[in-house]
Amino acid sequence: MDISGIFPPIPTPFNKEEEIDYVKLKENVQKWNEIPFKGYVVQGSNGEFAYMDPDERVKLVEKVREFAPKEKLIIAGAACEGTNQTINMAQKMASVGADSVLVATPCFYKSGMTKEALEMHYIKVADSCPVPVILYSVPANTGIDLPEEVIVNLSKHPNIIGLKDSGGNITKIGSVIHRTLKGRFQVLAGSASFLYASLSLGAVGGVCALANVLGREVCKLAELHKMGEHEKAKELQHQLILPNTAVTARHGIAGLKTAMEMFGYYGGPTRSPLLPLKQDQIDDVKHIFEPFL
Amino acid sequence: MDISGIFPPIPTPFNKEEEIDYVKLKENVQKWNEIPFKGYVVQGSNGEFAYMDPDERVKLVEKVREFAPKEKLIIAGAACEGTNQTINMAQKMASVGADSVLVATPCFYKSGMTKEALEMHYIKVADSCPVPVILYSVPANTGIDLPEEVIVNLSKHPNIIGLKDSGGNITKIGSVIHRTLKGRFQVLAGSASFLYASLSLGAVGGVCALANVLGREVCKLAELHKMGEHEKAKELQHQLILPNTAVTARHGIAGLKTAMEMFGYYGGPTRSPLLPLKQDQIDDVKHIFEPFL
Amino acid sequence: MDISGIFPPIPTPFNKEEEIDYVKLKENVQKWNEIPFKGYVVQGSNGEFAYMDPDERVKLVEKVREFAPKEKLIIAGAACEGTNQTINMAQKMASVGADSVLVATPCFYKSGMTKEALEMHYIKVADSCPVPVILYSVPANTGIDLPEEVIVNLSKHPNIIGLKDSGGNITKIGSVIHRTLKGRFQVLAGSASFLYASLSLGAVGGVCALANVLGREVCKLAELHKMGEHEKAKELQHQLILPNTAVTARHGIAGLKTAMEMFGYYGGPTRSPLLPLKQDQIDDVKHIFEPFL
Amino acid sequence: MDISGIFPPIPTPFNKEEEIDYVKLKENVQKWNEIPFKGYVVQGSNGEFAYMDPDERVKLVEKVREFAPKEKLIIAGAACEGTNQTINMAQKMASVGADSVLVATPCFYKSGMTKEALEMHYIKVADSCPVPVILYSVPANTGIDLPEEVIVNLSKHPNIIGLKDSGGNITKIGSVIHRTLKGRFQVLAGSASFLYASLSLGAVGGVCALANVLGREVCKLAELHKMGEHEKAKELQHQLILPNTAVTARHGIAGLKTAMEMFGYYGGPTRSPLLPLKQDQIDDVKHIFEPFL
């Protein structure tokens, strides 16, 4: 499976009662369908998967599969803390049409998440999963940076096809690409902030929160790199760092949803305990994204 | 509700298929019933709650309530990532007999877990919970240390009665006790390693993994403090640090279950991705606990 | 050498040109001499030793030795990054009258500061030092927490007599005391915030920034513990946490100097790059210390 | 001053007594002179500056200036903890021929190193320094990552010409380049591990420990980037990550000196408390560098 390209990790639209609004979801997906994305990541961190019940998680994947054309890949976030829970979730997501599952590291019992425990977890999941597995390291949320050695070992598993790296350590990203089989194991940058640097080192694409808002610009950055337009790619990358930061580290998912509304998408509230932005934060988002309107 | 005293945060007994073994649970609880514990913490971190399905979590509480005499308090770990999920879980646990619920901080979206977000989360949970709520700060697992300011503010909520602090920052523990209403807001040390220091500063008891193994010794430490036998308390505290470390930071839940088997309890396996101890780790646990046999 | 008791880690008085003012130093020391301190720590972290030239550091020790009566112990902070530098500094400080030297962990090459490297460093220093050596762990400044194993090993060296622990991990403090020879190896709490807890576990005293301001109160806390007045000790400890935080973590050395001026000592400026407090910070210090005037 | 290009941060050669061996230094510099380096960084972190007396630091700069041809820039590491100390050091280094000074962040009083304190420190140093100042962020050693806002503000100072960034956060590196004046403020990658990614984002060169060993290869990487040979640059970058890691994070300065000896340079011992490599570590270095012999 070729996962090269750009994937927005789509947020989940809620109404004021914090219930999923599938109509809004459909409208958002239809709008995204016009952008040259490779596909969608559903129920990644930006999808607030941590606040979803298992049934909701599966139904969301089913619905996005329904709303997206067949050629768009659906990568479903299947992470649970337990290994068996993760296997069940991955199987269900595959059964409703996910082309691949993205599995973040378990993280609650941090001291127990040794290299060996992480490796065994992924092997068991990959062994039982009907679709290919993508590893997912997102230390800002989990407190765990999937070790390079574990990634290299797991890259040899026939059902593990890649890594989404949201840690952004460019040395590690380069080293992983160098040490894994070219064409077999595919690395996706987990953020638009280090997308161009990752592509320069051999990453095949990116899963970028910013692509939910500025999808065309993020796709263009990947395209410029592909065409060898390095000077233009560098300039565009420079311009995307601040807006990307605004919808990730700086203002989180509420910031992402606020920015989406500026560009005609439905944003809506987050689920509690995440809070809505305050007025000065909203103003900051607006100020940062205005040049792109 | 008076929560002064010692509570073991009981582990969940699994069989080889990683399924809950309620017969073994009953045997363990019956054995613990003979020790002067104030009650039990069910589905705390040591209960592997992160690997349980919601139904399992509730049923475990129901069963322990059934196996324990009425005078033992049942404190149920009700933490989920989402606020509504937590409210649902707390209500269900109360409905099956939990006397109080223990709510660990949500932690996945770390940058979103501001003081305000944490405070709102606990207020909503406490407002909707039919039994008293105990705050729970366990940074080794969550990466989040519930801020002192938030604790002090929440201590005024009529349905929030205390804090289990597993961070072990004795300065913070002392300051929280000083700044909250004596007799109203009760602090429990989250580990036997700093139990005596916490009691010295005004904590009312402890939730101590070690109490699952050396319940009488941990209760004796609290009793010595109560009776003003400070020299003896100090000596006993000294002796308990190493065994406590062995069943927490050093060997985790698998270490705890290994030690329990030395003392006639059922330990059994952990759920995956947690791994069983290796032989040298088993030997280390045995070496450390032998003097207490 | 018996180091049980309270030691203020005295700050260095500077004039507006950031030069050392020995007249003010003398006045401060004379005022402190009336308090039942065991002695003084000169050129600890609060002494801004990092901003002193080697000659200044030695002269300060010489002067405090001159201004203090013979029965007060002078413990001189002799830490340098290099082992040979530290040996030279320790020897010079001994030659001008230091009774003991306090040696913070080297810290610049963090990845090189392995257990073995730290142990060898202290052994070399202790072997060459004409006066007893006290280990010093201050992770808030150094980023290095001297490992328990290293402390236990070093406690057997005939010229290493104790530890000043400013990390405040009460479990580690208790464990170190338990594992080292009683009466031989002496532990000092590095802060008034965890002084009573440390004493309860067997520490012999404290080196407390707060003692520069509220010397009598800190000495009284140690005295209450000694006399077995645990309830009163607890109450006093509670009252001292906030003022102690104000002159350490919250407002640093500039906060300490500001508070000293409220109580008739000379505070004066810090050396650059440390900045003076802003007005709202000064107000905060005043508000916190007013009840003690 | 144009600082584009590659600079080895040269280590200091010691004899068995840990004294500086100027003969070996001369031999090393003469060998490096034949490589197309832009110049040398003397007394950076790899120069063990933390273990040098002030006079040694200045003399080393003087000697390297003497041994290097005029067209090679000498950048001298002038960092001290105190502002006045740093000013004195910078002035002395300029007086013996340093073309520029590199100033690492002060770091001992971490909580006092606010944005404002760091900014004031650099302004005072830059105001008083007769040669241009280069900012230096090296969080692995200092525990302090010079904040982007501070860098952007300081980039407007007429005597501050650039930044050596050893943190390796490629998002920050890109953002700093985007937000500072092109052609005026120059960013150097602080490690060969992220050199190509940094160049791709607009960095002008690198200060790379690995250049002490594989100088031609590191220079070639920069050259390939300059010529737009991105595929070849990527491949070479991949090959240099592991050897670079071996002489930095993995085996530190002792690893660097060991590798240097494989390539005909004098390595020699480090100063204590840094320890020499053990045999298995030496073997690891040899194994990693053999392909480059």
PDB file of N, CA, C and O in Angstrom, chain A residues 18 45 48-53 81-85 106 108-110 113 116-117 121 124 140-141 253 272-275 278, chain B residues 18 45 48-53 81-85 106 108-110 113 116-117 121 124 140-141 253 272-275 278:
ATOM      1  N   GLU A  18     -22.286  18.392  22.457  1.00  0.00           N
ATOM      2  CA  GLU A  18     -21.086  17.545  22.354  1.00  0.00           C
ATOM      3  C   GLU A  18     -21.371  16.197  21.688  1.00  0.00           C
ATOM      4  O   GLU A  18     -20.603  15.248  21.827  1.00  0.00           O
ATOM      5  N   SER A  45      -5.165  11.841  16.898  1.00  0.00           N
ATOM      6  CA  SER A  45      -5.255  12.686  18.089  1.00  0.00           C
ATOM      7  C   SER A  45      -6.199  13.854  17.868  1.00  0.00           C
ATOM      8  O   SER A  45      -6.973  14.220  18.744  1.00  0.00           O
ATOM      9  N   GLU A  48     -10.011  13.755  18.588  1.00  0.00           N
ATOM     10  CA  GLU A  48     -10.480  13.614  19.980  1.00  0.00           C
ATOM     11  C   GLU A  48     -10.856  12.164  20.301  1.00  0.00           C
ATOM     12  O   GLU A  48     -11.793  11.909  21.065  1.00  0.00           O
ATOM     13  N   PHE A  49     -10.100  11.230  19.747  1.00  0.00           N
ATOM     14  CA  PHE A  49     -10.453   9.820  19.958  1.00  0.00           C
ATOM     15  C   PHE A  49     -10.473   9.438  21.432  1.00  0.00           C
ATOM     16  O   PHE A  49     -11.207   8.536  21.841  1.00  0.00           O
ATOM     17  N   ALA A  50      -9.681  10.153  22.210  1.00  0.00           N
ATOM     18  CA  ALA A  50      -9.623   9.808  23.627  1.00  0.00           C
ATOM     19  C   ALA A  50     -10.953  10.040  24.332  1.00  0.00           C
ATOM     20  O   ALA A  50     -11.192   9.502  25.405  1.00  0.00           O
ATOM     21  N   TYR A  51     -11.809  10.865  23.731  1.00  0.00           N
ATOM     22  CA  TYR A  51     -13.096  11.183  24.355  1.00  0.00           C
ATOM     23  C   TYR A  51     -14.265  10.431  23.716  1.00  0.00           C
ATOM     24  O   TYR A  51     -15.427  10.747  23.974  1.00  0.00           O
ATOM     25  N   MET A  52     -13.954   9.482  22.830  1.00  0.00           N
ATOM     26  CA  MET A  52     -14.997   8.757  22.116  1.00  0.00           C
ATOM     27  C   MET A  52     -15.219   7.385  22.743  1.00  0.00           C
ATOM     28  O   MET A  52     -14.257   6.723  23.166  1.00  0.00           O
ATOM     29  N   ASP A  53     -16.453   6.932  22.688  1.00  0.00           N
ATOM     30  CA  ASP A  53     -16.720   5.545  23.031  1.00  0.00           C
ATOM     31  C   ASP A  53     -16.325   4.677  21.839  1.00  0.00           C
ATOM     32  O   ASP A  53     -16.286   5.152  20.700  1.00  0.00           O
ATOM     33  N   GLU A  81      -5.339   1.498  25.131  1.00  0.00           N
ATOM     34  CA  GLU A  81      -4.247   1.197  26.056  1.00  0.00           C
ATOM     35  C   GLU A  81      -3.892  -0.294  26.048  1.00  0.00           C
ATOM     36  O   GLU A  81      -2.722  -0.670  26.051  1.00  0.00           O
ATOM     37  N   GLY A  82      -4.906  -1.132  26.012  1.00  0.00           N
ATOM     38  CA  GLY A  82      -4.661  -2.565  26.082  1.00  0.00           C
ATOM     39  C   GLY A  82      -4.404  -3.162  24.706  1.00  0.00           C
ATOM     40  O   GLY A  82      -4.918  -2.672  23.696  1.00  0.00           O
ATOM     41  N   THR A  83      -3.650  -4.227  24.674  1.00  0.00           N
ATOM     42  CA  THR A  83      -3.348  -4.880  23.397  1.00  0.00           C
ATOM     43  C   THR A  83      -4.602  -5.507  22.797  1.00  0.00           C
ATOM     44  O   THR A  83      -4.897  -5.322  21.609  1.00  0.00           O
ATOM     45  N   ASN A  84      -5.344  -6.246  23.599  1.00  0.00           N
ATOM     46  CA  ASN A  84      -6.553  -6.873  23.075  1.00  0.00           C
ATOM     47  C   ASN A  84      -7.592  -5.845  22.658  1.00  0.00           C
ATOM     48  O   ASN A  84      -8.270  -6.003  21.638  1.00  0.00           O
ATOM     49  N   GLN A  85      -7.691  -4.775  23.444  1.00  0.00           N
ATOM     50  CA  GLN A  85      -8.609  -3.696  23.067  1.00  0.00           C
ATOM     51  C   GLN A  85      -8.224  -3.125  21.698  1.00  0.00           C
ATOM     52  O   GLN A  85      -9.081  -2.864  20.850  1.00  0.00           O
ATOM     53  N   PRO A 106       0.693   2.755  23.523  1.00  0.00           N
ATOM     54  CA  PRO A 106       0.040   2.792  24.839  1.00  0.00           C
ATOM     55  C   PRO A 106       0.941   3.628  25.747  1.00  0.00           C
ATOM     56  O   PRO A 106       2.149   3.729  25.511  1.00  0.00           O
ATOM     57  N   PHE A 108      -0.223   4.708  29.489  1.00  0.00           N
ATOM     58  CA  PHE A 108      -0.591   5.020  30.871  1.00  0.00           C
ATOM     59  C   PHE A 108       0.446   4.496  31.867  1.00  0.00           C
ATOM     60  O   PHE A 108       0.885   5.214  32.763  1.00  0.00           O
ATOM     61  N   TYR A 109       0.826   3.245  31.704  1.00  0.00           N
ATOM     62  CA  TYR A 109       1.824   2.684  32.630  1.00  0.00           C
ATOM     63  C   TYR A 109       3.203   2.925  32.041  1.00  0.00           C
ATOM     64  O   TYR A 109       3.872   2.025  31.541  1.00  0.00           O
ATOM     65  N   LYS A 110       3.646   4.182  32.120  1.00  0.00           N
ATOM     66  CA  LYS A 110       4.842   4.597  31.403  1.00  0.00           C
ATOM     67  C   LYS A 110       6.056   3.738  31.725  1.00  0.00           C
ATOM     68  O   LYS A 110       6.817   3.348  30.839  1.00  0.00           O
ATOM     69  N   MET A 113       6.214   0.580  29.829  1.00  0.00           N
ATOM     70  CA  MET A 113       6.295   0.621  28.364  1.00  0.00           C
ATOM     71  C   MET A 113       7.755   0.558  27.899  1.00  0.00           C
ATOM     72  O   MET A 113       8.271   1.444  27.229  1.00  0.00           O
ATOM     73  N   GLU A 116      10.754  -3.662  24.924  1.00  0.00           N
ATOM     74  CA  GLU A 116      10.212  -5.005  24.672  1.00  0.00           C
ATOM     75  C   GLU A 116       8.681  -5.011  24.719  1.00  0.00           C
ATOM     76  O   GLU A 116       8.036  -5.646  23.883  1.00  0.00           O
ATOM     77  N   ALA A 117       8.106  -4.305  25.690  1.00  0.00           N
ATOM     78  CA  ALA A 117       6.645  -4.270  25.801  1.00  0.00           C
ATOM     79  C   ALA A 117       6.023  -3.608  24.578  1.00  0.00           C
ATOM     80  O   ALA A 117       5.010  -4.086  24.044  1.00  0.00           O
ATOM     81  N   HIS A 121       3.601  -5.455  21.837  1.00  0.00           N
ATOM     82  CA  HIS A 121       2.270  -4.891  21.598  1.00  0.00           C
ATOM     83  C   HIS A 121       2.020  -4.754  20.104  1.00  0.00           C
ATOM     84  O   HIS A 121       0.992  -5.218  19.582  1.00  0.00           O
ATOM     85  N   LYS A 124       1.724  -8.154  18.236  1.00  0.00           N
ATOM     86  CA  LYS A 124       0.419  -8.809  18.438  1.00  0.00           C
ATOM     87  C   LYS A 124      -0.673  -8.110  17.627  1.00  0.00           C
ATOM     88  O   LYS A 124      -1.531  -8.763  17.025  1.00  0.00           O
ATOM     89  N   ALA A 140       4.080  14.340  22.590  1.00  0.00           N
ATOM     90  CA  ALA A 140       3.454  15.489  23.268  1.00  0.00           C
ATOM     91  C   ALA A 140       2.180  15.067  23.983  1.00  0.00           C
ATOM     92  O   ALA A 140       1.811  15.644  25.000  1.00  0.00           O
ATOM     93  N   ASN A 141       1.505  14.050  23.469  1.00  0.00           N
ATOM     94  CA  ASN A 141       0.298  13.549  24.130  1.00  0.00           C
ATOM     95  C   ASN A 141       0.581  12.366  25.052  1.00  0.00           C
ATOM     96  O   ASN A 141       0.002  12.255  26.129  1.00  0.00           O
ATOM     97  N   ILE A 253      -6.774  21.657  19.623  1.00  0.00           N
ATOM     98  CA  ILE A 253      -7.889  21.282  18.749  1.00  0.00           C
ATOM     99  C   ILE A 253      -8.917  22.404  18.669  1.00  0.00           C
ATOM    100  O   ILE A 253      -9.506  22.648  17.612  1.00  0.00           O
ATOM    101  N   SER A 272     -15.605  18.230  26.349  1.00  0.00           N
ATOM    102  CA  SER A 272     -15.024  18.537  27.657  1.00  0.00           C
ATOM    103  C   SER A 272     -14.174  17.343  28.106  1.00  0.00           C
ATOM    104  O   SER A 272     -14.550  16.195  27.836  1.00  0.00           O
ATOM    105  N   PRO A 273     -13.043  17.536  28.735  1.00  0.00           N
ATOM    106  CA  PRO A 273     -12.562  18.732  29.436  1.00  0.00           C
ATOM    107  C   PRO A 273     -11.852  19.765  28.560  1.00  0.00           C
ATOM    108  O   PRO A 273     -11.451  20.791  29.103  1.00  0.00           O
ATOM    109  N   LEU A 274     -11.671  19.541  27.269  1.00  0.00           N
ATOM    110  CA  LEU A 274     -11.074  20.603  26.456  1.00  0.00           C
ATOM    111  C   LEU A 274     -11.993  21.814  26.476  1.00  0.00           C
ATOM    112  O   LEU A 274     -13.216  21.670  26.381  1.00  0.00           O
ATOM    113  N   LEU A 275     -11.406  22.988  26.576  1.00  0.00           N
ATOM    114  CA  LEU A 275     -12.174  24.223  26.679  1.00  0.00           C
ATOM    115  C   LEU A 275     -12.184  24.964  25.351  1.00  0.00           C
ATOM    116  O   LEU A 275     -11.250  24.834  24.557  1.00  0.00           O
ATOM    117  N   LYS A 278     -10.607  31.422  24.340  1.00  0.00           N
ATOM    118  CA  LYS A 278     -11.058  32.726  24.829  1.00  0.00           C
ATOM    119  C   LYS A 278     -10.917  33.747  23.699  1.00  0.00           C
ATOM    120  O   LYS A 278     -10.251  33.483  22.698  1.00  0.00           O
TER     121      LYS A 278
ATOM    122  N   GLU B  18      -5.975 -13.804  30.313  1.00  0.00           N
ATOM    123  CA  GLU B  18      -6.131 -12.375  30.636  1.00  0.00           C
ATOM    124  C   GLU B  18      -7.585 -12.012  30.954  1.00  0.00           C
ATOM    125  O   GLU B  18      -7.962 -10.843  30.876  1.00  0.00           O
ATOM    126  N   SER B  45      -4.912   2.899  39.632  1.00  0.00           N
ATOM    127  CA  SER B  45      -3.895   2.563  38.627  1.00  0.00           C
ATOM    128  C   SER B  45      -3.450   1.116  38.755  1.00  0.00           C
ATOM    129  O   SER B  45      -3.245   0.432  37.747  1.00  0.00           O
ATOM    130  N   GLU B  48      -5.130  -1.841  36.882  1.00  0.00           N
ATOM    131  CA  GLU B  48      -5.049  -1.912  35.412  1.00  0.00           C
ATOM    132  C   GLU B  48      -6.319  -1.392  34.753  1.00  0.00           C
ATOM    133  O   GLU B  48      -6.751  -1.902  33.721  1.00  0.00           O
ATOM    134  N   PHE B  49      -6.893  -0.358  35.346  1.00  0.00           N
ATOM    135  CA  PHE B  49      -8.167   0.154  34.804  1.00  0.00           C
ATOM    136  C   PHE B  49      -8.035   0.587  33.345  1.00  0.00           C
ATOM    137  O   PHE B  49      -8.999   0.521  32.580  1.00  0.00           O
ATOM    138  N   ALA B  50      -6.807   1.002  32.973  1.00  0.00           N
ATOM    139  CA  ALA B  50      -6.637   1.484  31.595  1.00  0.00           C
ATOM    140  C   ALA B  50      -6.857   0.374  30.573  1.00  0.00           C
ATOM    141  O   ALA B  50      -7.082   0.645  29.397  1.00  0.00           O
ATOM    142  N   TYR B  51      -6.782  -0.879  31.015  1.00  0.00           N
ATOM    143  CA  TYR B  51      -6.940  -2.023  30.100  1.00  0.00           C
ATOM    144  C   TYR B  51      -8.314  -2.685  30.208  1.00  0.00           C
ATOM    145  O   TYR B  51      -8.525  -3.774  29.677  1.00  0.00           O
ATOM    146  N   MET B  52      -9.222  -2.062  30.972  1.00  0.00           N
ATOM    147  CA  MET B  52     -10.537  -2.655  31.201  1.00  0.00           C
ATOM    148  C   MET B  52     -11.579  -1.999  30.316  1.00  0.00           C
ATOM    149  O   MET B  52     -11.527  -0.790  30.088  1.00  0.00           O
ATOM    150  N   ASP B  53     -12.551  -2.768  29.905  1.00  0.00           N
ATOM    151  CA  ASP B  53     -13.725  -2.192  29.268  1.00  0.00           C
ATOM    152  C   ASP B  53     -14.612  -1.597  30.353  1.00  0.00           C
ATOM    153  O   ASP B  53     -14.550  -2.024  31.519  1.00  0.00           O
ATOM    154  N   GLU B  81     -10.954   9.748  30.093  1.00  0.00           N
ATOM    155  CA  GLU B  81     -10.398  10.972  29.520  1.00  0.00           C
ATOM    156  C   GLU B  81     -11.465  12.058  29.387  1.00  0.00           C
ATOM    157  O   GLU B  81     -11.224  13.212  29.691  1.00  0.00           O
ATOM    158  N   GLY B  82     -12.640  11.682  28.948  1.00  0.00           N
ATOM    159  CA  GLY B  82     -13.679  12.669  28.722  1.00  0.00           C
ATOM    160  C   GLY B  82     -14.471  12.967  29.982  1.00  0.00           C
ATOM    161  O   GLY B  82     -14.623  12.110  30.861  1.00  0.00           O
ATOM    162  N   THR B  83     -15.007  14.161  30.073  1.00  0.00           N
ATOM    163  CA  THR B  83     -15.783  14.550  31.247  1.00  0.00           C
ATOM    164  C   THR B  83     -17.083  13.753  31.316  1.00  0.00           C
ATOM    165  O   THR B  83     -17.422  13.200  32.369  1.00  0.00           O
ATOM    166  N   ASN B  84     -17.794  13.679  30.198  1.00  0.00           N
ATOM    167  CA  ASN B  84     -19.058  12.927  30.214  1.00  0.00           C
ATOM    168  C   ASN B  84     -18.821  11.443  30.465  1.00  0.00           C
ATOM    169  O   ASN B  84     -19.594  10.797  31.184  1.00  0.00           O
ATOM    170  N   GLN B  85     -17.777  10.911  29.871  1.00  0.00           N
ATOM    171  CA  GLN B  85     -17.431   9.509  30.141  1.00  0.00           C
ATOM    172  C   GLN B  85     -17.199   9.286  31.629  1.00  0.00           C
ATOM    173  O   GLN B  85     -17.632   8.286  32.210  1.00  0.00           O
ATOM    174  N   PRO B 106      -7.542  13.774  33.689  1.00  0.00           N
ATOM    175  CA  PRO B 106      -7.422  13.429  32.270  1.00  0.00           C
ATOM    176  C   PRO B 106      -6.026  13.870  31.825  1.00  0.00           C
ATOM    177  O   PRO B 106      -5.431  14.769  32.429  1.00  0.00           O
ATOM    178  N   PHE B 108      -4.537  12.969  28.134  1.00  0.00           N
ATOM    179  CA  PHE B 108      -4.028  12.730  26.783  1.00  0.00           C
ATOM    180  C   PHE B 108      -3.662  14.036  26.084  1.00  0.00           C
ATOM    181  O   PHE B 108      -2.585  14.159  25.517  1.00  0.00           O
ATOM    182  N   TYR B 109      -4.558  15.015  26.134  1.00  0.00           N
ATOM    183  CA  TYR B 109      -4.263  16.295  25.476  1.00  0.00           C
ATOM    184  C   TYR B 109      -3.574  17.204  26.485  1.00  0.00           C
ATOM    185  O   TYR B 109      -4.164  18.132  27.015  1.00  0.00           O
ATOM    186  N   LYS B 110      -2.318  16.900  26.755  1.00  0.00           N
ATOM    187  CA  LYS B 110      -1.624  17.548  27.869  1.00  0.00           C
ATOM    188  C   LYS B 110      -1.646  19.063  27.787  1.00  0.00           C
ATOM    189  O   LYS B 110      -1.884  19.745  28.778  1.00  0.00           O
ATOM    190  N   MET B 113      -4.757  20.589  29.080  1.00  0.00           N
ATOM    191  CA  MET B 113      -5.133  20.377  30.483  1.00  0.00           C
ATOM    192  C   MET B 113      -4.631  21.524  31.350  1.00  0.00           C
ATOM    193  O   MET B 113      -3.833  21.357  32.277  1.00  0.00           O
ATOM    194  N   GLU B 116      -7.591  25.768  34.350  1.00  0.00           N
ATOM    195  CA  GLU B 116      -9.028  26.016  34.191  1.00  0.00           C
ATOM    196  C   GLU B 116      -9.750  24.762  33.678  1.00  0.00           C
ATOM    197  O   GLU B 116     -10.841  24.422  34.156  1.00  0.00           O
ATOM    198  N   ALA B 117      -9.142  24.071  32.710  1.00  0.00           N
ATOM    199  CA  ALA B 117      -9.773  22.873  32.145  1.00  0.00           C
ATOM    200  C   ALA B 117      -9.895  21.790  33.221  1.00  0.00           C
ATOM    201  O   ALA B 117     -10.931  21.126  33.338  1.00  0.00           O
ATOM    202  N   HIS B 121     -13.415  20.311  34.736  1.00  0.00           N
ATOM    203  CA  HIS B 121     -13.653  18.867  34.649  1.00  0.00           C
ATOM    204  C   HIS B 121     -14.122  18.323  35.989  1.00  0.00           C
ATOM    205  O   HIS B 121     -15.154  17.637  36.087  1.00  0.00           O
ATOM    206  N   LYS B 124     -17.647  19.605  37.069  1.00  0.00           N
ATOM    207  CA  LYS B 124     -18.746  18.918  36.375  1.00  0.00           C
ATOM    208  C   LYS B 124     -18.949  17.500  36.913  1.00  0.00           C
ATOM    209  O   LYS B 124     -20.078  17.044  37.095  1.00  0.00           O
ATOM    210  N   ALA B 140       3.336  10.136  37.530  1.00  0.00           N
ATOM    211  CA  ALA B 140       4.180   9.113  36.913  1.00  0.00           C
ATOM    212  C   ALA B 140       3.440   8.409  35.780  1.00  0.00           C
ATOM    213  O   ALA B 140       4.050   7.959  34.812  1.00  0.00           O
ATOM    214  N   ASN B 141       2.132   8.320  35.876  1.00  0.00           N
ATOM    215  CA  ASN B 141       1.345   7.706  34.809  1.00  0.00           C
ATOM    216  C   ASN B 141       0.786   8.727  33.826  1.00  0.00           C
ATOM    217  O   ASN B 141       0.751   8.492  32.627  1.00  0.00           O
ATOM    218  N   ILE B 253       3.243  -3.282  38.269  1.00  0.00           N
ATOM    219  CA  ILE B 253       2.129  -4.140  38.676  1.00  0.00           C
ATOM    220  C   ILE B 253       2.536  -5.617  38.634  1.00  0.00           C
ATOM    221  O   ILE B 253       2.128  -6.410  39.491  1.00  0.00           O
ATOM    222  N   SER B 272      -1.717  -7.565  28.679  1.00  0.00           N
ATOM    223  CA  SER B 272      -0.790  -7.028  27.688  1.00  0.00           C
ATOM    224  C   SER B 272      -1.240  -5.611  27.323  1.00  0.00           C
ATOM    225  O   SER B 272      -2.453  -5.373  27.270  1.00  0.00           O
ATOM    226  N   PRO B 273      -0.360  -4.665  27.104  1.00  0.00           N
ATOM    227  CA  PRO B 273       1.067  -4.789  26.798  1.00  0.00           C
ATOM    228  C   PRO B 273       1.997  -4.923  27.998  1.00  0.00           C
ATOM    229  O   PRO B 273       3.199  -5.059  27.784  1.00  0.00           O
ATOM    230  N   LEU B 274       1.506  -4.865  29.233  1.00  0.00           N
ATOM    231  CA  LEU B 274       2.415  -5.089  30.363  1.00  0.00           C
ATOM    232  C   LEU B 274       2.978  -6.499  30.268  1.00  0.00           C
ATOM    233  O   LEU B 274       2.253  -7.447  29.967  1.00  0.00           O
ATOM    234  N   LEU B 275       4.256  -6.630  30.555  1.00  0.00           N
ATOM    235  CA  LEU B 275       4.938  -7.916  30.443  1.00  0.00           C
ATOM    236  C   LEU B 275       5.133  -8.548  31.811  1.00  0.00           C
ATOM    237  O   LEU B 275       5.237  -7.843  32.816  1.00  0.00           O
ATOM    238  N   LYS B 278      10.866 -10.927  34.352  1.00  0.00           N
ATOM    239  CA  LYS B 278      11.874 -11.928  33.982  1.00  0.00           C
ATOM    240  C   LYS B 278      12.435 -12.550  35.266  1.00  0.00           C
ATOM    241  O   LYS B 278      12.240 -12.016  36.362  1.00  0.00           O
TER     242      LYS B 278
END
